[in-house]
Coordinates of C-alpha atoms and ligand atoms in Angstrom, one line a residue:
M1 CA 322.6 168.7 -106.0
G2 CA 320.1 166.1 -106.9
A3 CA 320.1 163.7 -103.9
V4 CA 316.5 164.3 -103.0
I5 CA 314.4 163.0 -100.0
I6 CA 311.3 161.7 -101.7
G7 CA 309.6 160.2 -98.6
T8 CA 309.8 160.3 -94.8
G9 CA 308.3 158.1 -92.0
S10 CA 308.6 157.6 -88.3
C11 CA 307.6 155.2 -85.6
L12 CA 307.4 155.7 -81.8
P13 CA 306.8 153.0 -79.2
K14 CA 303.3 153.0 -77.7
R15 CA 304.3 153.3 -74.0
V16 CA 304.6 156.9 -72.8
L17 CA 306.8 157.4 -69.7
T18 CA 306.1 160.7 -68.0
N19 CA 308.2 162.8 -65.6
H20 CA 305.8 161.8 -62.9
D21 CA 306.4 158.1 -63.7
L22 CA 310.1 158.8 -63.2
E23 CA 309.5 160.4 -59.8
K24 CA 308.6 156.9 -58.7
I25 CA 311.9 155.4 -60.0
V26 CA 314.6 157.9 -59.0
E27 CA 314.8 161.0 -56.8
T28 CA 313.7 163.6 -59.3
N29 CA 310.6 165.8 -60.1
D30 CA 308.7 167.0 -63.0
E31 CA 309.7 170.7 -62.4
W32 CA 313.4 169.9 -62.4
I33 CA 313.3 167.8 -65.5
K34 CA 311.1 170.3 -67.4
S35 CA 313.2 173.3 -66.4
R36 CA 316.6 171.7 -67.0
T37 CA 315.8 169.7 -70.2
G38 CA 312.4 170.7 -71.6
I39 CA 311.3 167.1 -71.6
S40 CA 307.8 166.1 -70.4
T41 CA 307.5 162.6 -71.8
R42 CA 309.5 160.0 -73.7
R43 CA 308.5 156.7 -75.4
I44 CA 309.8 153.3 -74.1
S45 CA 309.8 150.2 -76.2
G46 CA 308.0 147.1 -75.3
E47 CA 307.4 143.7 -76.8
G48 CA 307.6 143.7 -80.6
E49 CA 309.2 147.2 -80.6
E50 CA 312.9 146.2 -80.9
T51 CA 315.2 148.6 -82.8
Y52 CA 314.6 146.8 -86.1
H53 CA 310.8 146.7 -85.6
L54 CA 310.7 150.5 -85.1
A55 CA 313.1 151.0 -88.0
S56 CA 311.1 148.8 -90.3
S57 CA 307.8 150.5 -89.5
A58 CA 309.3 154.0 -90.1
A59 CA 310.8 152.7 -93.3
R60 CA 307.5 151.3 -94.6
K61 CA 305.8 154.7 -94.0
A62 CA 308.7 156.5 -95.8
M63 CA 308.4 154.1 -98.7
E64 CA 304.7 154.5 -98.9
M65 CA 305.1 158.3 -99.1
A66 CA 307.8 157.9 -101.7
E67 CA 305.7 155.4 -103.7
V68 CA 308.7 153.0 -103.7
T69 CA 308.3 149.3 -103.4
A70 CA 310.6 147.1 -101.3
D71 CA 312.3 145.5 -104.3
A72 CA 313.2 149.0 -105.6
I73 CA 315.5 149.7 -102.6
D74 CA 319.2 149.3 -103.4
L75 CA 320.8 150.2 -100.1
I76 CA 319.7 150.4 -96.5
I77 CA 321.7 152.4 -93.9
V78 CA 320.6 152.2 -90.3
A79 CA 322.1 154.7 -88.0
T80 CA 322.0 153.3 -84.5
M81 CA 324.0 152.8 -81.4
T82 CA 321.5 150.4 -79.9
P83 CA 321.4 147.7 -82.6
H84 CA 319.2 144.6 -82.2
M85 CA 322.4 142.5 -82.2
V86 CA 326.1 143.2 -82.8
M87 CA 325.8 140.8 -85.8
P88 CA 323.9 140.7 -88.0
S89 CA 323.4 144.4 -88.4
T90 CA 320.0 146.0 -87.7
A91 CA 320.0 147.0 -91.3
C92 CA 320.0 143.3 -92.3
F93 CA 317.1 142.7 -90.0
V94 CA 315.2 145.6 -91.6
Q95 CA 316.0 144.3 -95.1
N96 CA 314.5 140.9 -94.2
E97 CA 311.5 142.5 -92.3
I98 CA 310.5 144.8 -95.2
G99 CA 311.5 142.3 -98.0
A100 CA 314.0 144.6 -99.7
N101 CA 315.6 141.6 -101.4
N102 CA 317.7 143.6 -103.9
A103 CA 319.3 145.8 -101.2
F104 CA 322.7 145.6 -99.5
A105 CA 322.5 146.9 -95.9
W106 CA 324.7 148.1 -93.1
D107 CA 324.6 149.9 -89.8
L108 CA 326.4 153.2 -89.1
N109 CA 327.3 154.2 -85.6
A110 CA 327.9 157.9 -85.1
A111 CA 325.7 158.2 -81.9
C112 CA 323.4 161.2 -82.1
S113 CA 325.0 162.3 -85.4
G114 CA 324.3 159.0 -87.1
F115 CA 321.4 160.3 -89.3
L116 CA 323.5 163.2 -90.6
Y117 CA 326.4 161.0 -91.4
S118 CA 324.1 158.5 -93.1
I119 CA 322.3 161.2 -95.2
D120 CA 325.7 162.4 -96.3
T121 CA 326.8 158.9 -97.3
A122 CA 323.5 158.1 -99.0
A123 CA 323.6 161.3 -101.0
K124 CA 327.1 160.4 -102.3
H125 CA 325.7 156.9 -103.3
V126 CA 322.8 158.3 -105.3
L127 CA 325.0 161.0 -107.0
V128 CA 327.4 158.3 -108.2
D129 CA 324.8 155.6 -109.0
R130 CA 322.0 157.8 -110.3
D131 CA 319.5 155.0 -110.8
K132 CA 319.8 153.8 -107.1
T133 CA 317.3 154.2 -104.3
V134 CA 318.6 154.5 -100.8
L135 CA 316.7 154.0 -97.5
V136 CA 318.2 155.9 -94.5
I137 CA 317.0 155.1 -91.1
G138 CA 317.8 156.4 -87.6
A139 CA 316.6 154.0 -85.0
E140 CA 317.2 153.6 -81.2
T141 CA 316.0 151.7 -78.2
L142 CA 318.1 153.7 -75.7
S143 CA 315.9 152.5 -72.8
S144 CA 317.7 149.1 -73.1
R145 CA 321.1 150.8 -72.4
T146 CA 319.9 153.3 -69.7
N147 CA 320.8 152.9 -66.1
W148 CA 317.4 153.3 -64.5
K149 CA 319.1 154.1 -61.1
D150 CA 321.0 157.1 -62.5
R151 CA 318.9 160.2 -62.4
N152 CA 321.6 162.1 -64.4
T153 CA 320.8 160.1 -67.5
C154 CA 317.6 158.1 -67.2
I155 CA 315.4 161.2 -67.5
L156 CA 316.9 162.2 -70.8
F157 CA 316.5 159.3 -73.3
G158 CA 313.7 157.8 -75.3
D159 CA 313.1 155.2 -78.1
G160 CA 312.0 155.7 -81.7
A161 CA 312.8 155.6 -85.3
G162 CA 312.7 157.9 -88.4
A163 CA 313.4 157.1 -92.0
A164 CA 313.9 158.8 -95.4
V165 CA 314.1 157.6 -99.0
L166 CA 316.6 159.2 -101.2
R167 CA 316.8 159.2 -105.0
Y168 CA 318.5 161.2 -107.7
Q169 CA 316.5 163.9 -109.4
D170 CA 317.8 166.1 -112.2
N171 CA 316.9 169.4 -110.5
D172 CA 318.2 171.9 -107.9
R173 CA 316.7 170.1 -104.9
G174 CA 318.4 167.8 -102.4
L175 CA 321.4 167.9 -100.2
I176 CA 323.4 171.0 -100.8
G177 CA 326.3 170.2 -98.5
S178 CA 327.4 169.1 -95.0
K179 CA 330.2 169.6 -92.5
L180 CA 330.8 166.6 -90.4
Y181 CA 333.3 166.2 -87.6
S182 CA 334.6 163.7 -84.9
D183 CA 336.9 164.0 -81.9
G184 CA 337.7 160.7 -80.3
S185 CA 339.9 162.3 -77.7
L186 CA 336.8 163.4 -75.7
W187 CA 335.1 160.0 -75.6
K188 CA 335.1 159.7 -71.8
L189 CA 332.6 162.6 -71.5
L190 CA 329.9 160.4 -73.1
Y191 CA 330.1 156.7 -73.7
L192 CA 328.3 153.4 -73.6
H193 CA 330.0 150.0 -73.2
S194 CA 328.3 146.9 -74.5
S195 CA 329.3 143.4 -73.7
P196 CA 333.1 142.8 -73.2
S197 CA 335.0 144.0 -76.2
C198 CA 338.0 141.9 -75.7
N199 CA 338.9 138.4 -74.3
P200 CA 338.9 138.0 -70.5
E201 CA 342.7 137.8 -70.4
I202 CA 343.0 141.4 -71.5
E203 CA 342.2 143.7 -68.7
Q204 CA 339.2 145.9 -69.5
V205 CA 339.4 149.5 -68.3
D206 CA 336.5 151.9 -67.8
N207 CA 333.8 149.3 -68.2
P208 CA 331.1 150.1 -65.6
G209 CA 328.5 148.0 -67.6
P210 CA 326.3 148.4 -70.6
H211 CA 324.9 151.8 -69.7
M212 CA 325.2 155.3 -70.9
L213 CA 327.6 157.5 -68.9
M214 CA 327.7 161.2 -69.4
A215 CA 329.5 164.3 -67.9
G216 CA 326.3 166.3 -68.6
Q217 CA 327.6 169.9 -68.1
E218 CA 330.8 169.3 -70.2
V219 CA 328.7 167.7 -73.0
F220 CA 326.3 170.6 -72.9
K221 CA 329.1 173.2 -73.4
H222 CA 330.8 171.2 -76.2
A223 CA 327.4 170.6 -77.9
V224 CA 326.5 174.3 -78.1
K225 CA 329.9 175.5 -79.3
A226 CA 330.5 172.6 -81.8
M227 CA 327.0 172.9 -83.4
E228 CA 327.3 176.7 -83.7
K229 CA 330.7 176.4 -85.4
A230 CA 329.6 173.6 -87.7
V231 CA 326.5 175.6 -88.8
N232 CA 328.5 178.8 -89.4
E233 CA 331.2 177.0 -91.3
L234 CA 328.6 175.3 -93.5
L235 CA 326.6 178.5 -94.2
E236 CA 329.8 180.3 -95.1
K237 CA 330.9 177.4 -97.4
E238 CA 327.6 177.4 -99.2
N239 CA 327.2 181.2 -99.2
V240 CA 323.9 181.1 -97.3
S241 CA 322.8 183.4 -94.6
I242 CA 321.0 182.2 -91.4
D243 CA 318.1 184.4 -92.5
D244 CA 317.7 182.3 -95.7
I245 CA 316.9 179.2 -93.6
S246 CA 313.2 178.2 -93.8
L247 CA 313.4 175.6 -91.0
M248 CA 316.2 174.3 -88.7
I249 CA 315.8 170.7 -87.6
P250 CA 318.3 170.1 -84.8
H251 CA 319.1 167.0 -82.8
Q252 CA 316.7 167.1 -79.9
A253 CA 318.7 166.7 -76.7
N254 CA 317.8 169.5 -74.3
I255 CA 315.7 172.6 -74.9
R256 CA 318.4 174.7 -73.1
I257 CA 321.0 173.6 -75.6
L258 CA 318.7 174.5 -78.4
K259 CA 317.9 177.9 -76.9
K260 CA 321.5 178.8 -76.5
L261 CA 322.2 177.6 -80.1
M262 CA 319.3 179.7 -81.5
S263 CA 320.5 182.8 -79.7
R264 CA 324.2 182.4 -80.9
L265 CA 323.1 181.7 -84.5
G266 CA 320.6 184.5 -84.5
I267 CA 317.7 182.3 -85.6
N268 CA 314.1 182.8 -84.3
Q269 CA 312.5 179.9 -82.4
E270 CA 309.6 180.0 -84.9
K271 CA 312.0 178.7 -87.5
V272 CA 313.2 175.8 -85.4
F273 CA 311.4 172.5 -85.2
I274 CA 311.3 171.3 -81.6
N275 CA 309.7 168.1 -80.2
V276 CA 312.1 167.2 -77.4
H277 CA 309.3 167.8 -74.9
K278 CA 307.4 164.7 -76.3
Y279 CA 310.2 162.2 -77.0
G280 CA 313.4 163.3 -75.1
N281 CA 316.7 162.5 -76.7
T282 CA 316.3 159.6 -79.2
S283 CA 319.9 159.9 -80.5
A284 CA 320.2 159.0 -84.2
A285 CA 316.4 158.8 -84.5
S286 CA 315.8 162.4 -83.3
I287 CA 316.4 164.3 -86.6
P288 CA 314.5 161.9 -88.9
I289 CA 311.5 161.8 -86.4
A290 CA 311.4 165.6 -86.3
L291 CA 311.8 165.8 -90.1
D292 CA 308.9 163.4 -90.6
E293 CA 306.7 165.3 -88.2
A294 CA 307.5 168.6 -89.8
N295 CA 306.8 167.0 -93.2
R296 CA 303.5 165.5 -92.2
E297 CA 302.4 168.7 -90.4
G298 CA 302.8 170.5 -93.8
K299 CA 305.7 172.7 -92.5
L300 CA 307.9 171.9 -95.5
K301 CA 307.4 173.5 -98.9
A302 CA 309.2 172.8 -102.2
G303 CA 312.3 174.9 -102.4
D304 CA 312.6 175.5 -98.6
L305 CA 316.1 175.6 -97.2
L306 CA 316.4 173.1 -94.3
L307 CA 319.3 173.2 -91.8
F308 CA 320.2 170.2 -89.7
C309 CA 322.7 170.0 -86.9
S310 CA 323.7 167.4 -84.3
F311 CA 326.1 166.5 -81.5
G312 CA 326.7 163.2 -79.8
G313 CA 329.1 160.7 -78.3
G314 CA 332.4 160.2 -79.9
F315 CA 332.3 163.1 -80.0
T316 CA 330.6 163.3 -83.4
W317 CA 328.9 166.5 -84.7
G318 CA 328.0 168.4 -87.8
A319 CA 325.5 170.3 -89.9
A320 CA 323.8 169.7 -93.2
L321 CA 321.9 172.0 -95.6
L322 CA 319.2 170.6 -97.9
K323 CA 316.8 172.2 -100.4
W324 CA 313.4 170.5 -99.9
Ligands
UT7_1 O1 322.7 163.9 -77.3 C1 323.9 164.6 -77.0 C2 324.3 164.2 -75.7 N1 323.6 164.7 -74.5 C3 323.4 166.0 -74.3 O2 323.5 166.8 -75.1 C4 323.0 166.3 -72.9 C5 323.9 167.5 -72.3 N2 323.7 167.8 -70.9 C6 322.5 168.2 -70.4 O3 321.5 168.2 -71.1 C7 322.5 168.7 -69.0 O4 323.8 168.8 -68.5 C8 321.7 167.7 -68.0 C9 320.2 167.8 -68.3 C10 322.2 166.3 -68.1 C11 321.9 168.2 -66.5 O5 321.5 169.5 -66.4 P1 322.5 170.5 -65.6 O6 321.8 171.8 -65.5 O7 323.9 170.5 -66.3 O8 322.5 169.9 -64.1 P2 323.8 169.4 -63.3 O9 324.3 168.1 -63.8 O10 324.8 170.5 -63.1 O11 323.1 169.1 -61.9 C12 322.6 170.2 -61.1 C13 322.0 169.6 -59.8 C14 322.9 168.6 -59.1 O12 322.7 168.8 -57.7 P3 323.7 169.7 -56.8 O13 325.0 169.1 -57.0 O14 323.6 171.1 -57.4 O15 323.1 169.6 -55.4 C15 322.4 167.3 -59.5 O16 322.8 166.3 -58.6 O17 320.8 168.8 -60.2 C16 321.0 167.5 -59.6 N3 320.3 166.5 -60.5 C17 319.0 166.3 -60.5 N4 318.0 166.7 -59.6 C18 316.8 166.2 -59.9 C19 320.8 165.8 -61.6 N5 319.9 165.1 -62.2 C20 318.7 165.4 -61.5 C21 317.4 164.9 -61.7 N6 316.5 165.4 -60.8 N7 317.1 164.0 -62.6

């Protein structure tokens, strides 16, 4: 152990989009959205709230809490599937924006599991290079890749960013372990094309445009089963019981997914941090936003065992265990 989170931050766009606002855009209603997803509102980016702006703002707050200056950051990882540009990476935009002149920076795309993959990667960096400081960010502007005519998806997603600063400490705190998985064979159940990915002479298949497409019910079933299995495998590997967990901070996609997961894992809702009602599904940003809220609300005490789990496009999924 020793890869410790020493600061967290988050940033949400100003504009709140309610279920009633969505009633004016597609054929839906507040009651359906709340009962099927648990979502009441989500945040939508406007001018000056691009992915790297949200990411940089969350990063500054995390660095302030960690009492780390920009020139002390050695590595920046931005987990995103809605980068500001394909090139340069959003992480390079963040580096420039916050003035982290000594850092190298890259983006990591693992959809909704991006933050867990990034924390795992960051932890390995600080355990090998023990004097390094790593900034991990999950940031998304999903509203830019949402089909606002598709009621199956447009009600679900929101924008935002969360960040964490990691550093080595010679103690028993930090990332204990993680179990991360991918299954590319199921990609067609949840995907998002960007601009054409090959030259016009090569026929492109399955490209309906740069919007999220999802087989909702299929994804739902896979999400519950996969997260349950990942958590149980991780707990067994680390010899930890679900009763030992102080707080579970899951990816926030749908309250019904979370309730099914809690019931299968045998964990009480009081021990699960939930904010999906406020922000919807913010993909890679959802866990770090929730972590920062839990932290700033005073819900985390030194020595607490935190359990994270996620599921997203790819498919990608996993779980991580951390001693706060
Ligand atoms: O981040 C990880 C990836 N994403 C997820 O984890 C999301 C996983 N899936 C889900 O959360 C749920 O499947 C949804 C919320 C997307 C959908 O809920 P559902 O209970 O699976 O609904 P459904 O797709 O089976 O649709 C039920 C009915 C359908 O009507 P009929 O065929 O029964 O007449 C839909 O056309 O609800 C209809 N419907 C809507 N009605 C009002 C679908 N979307 C809406 C809507 N408003 N927005």
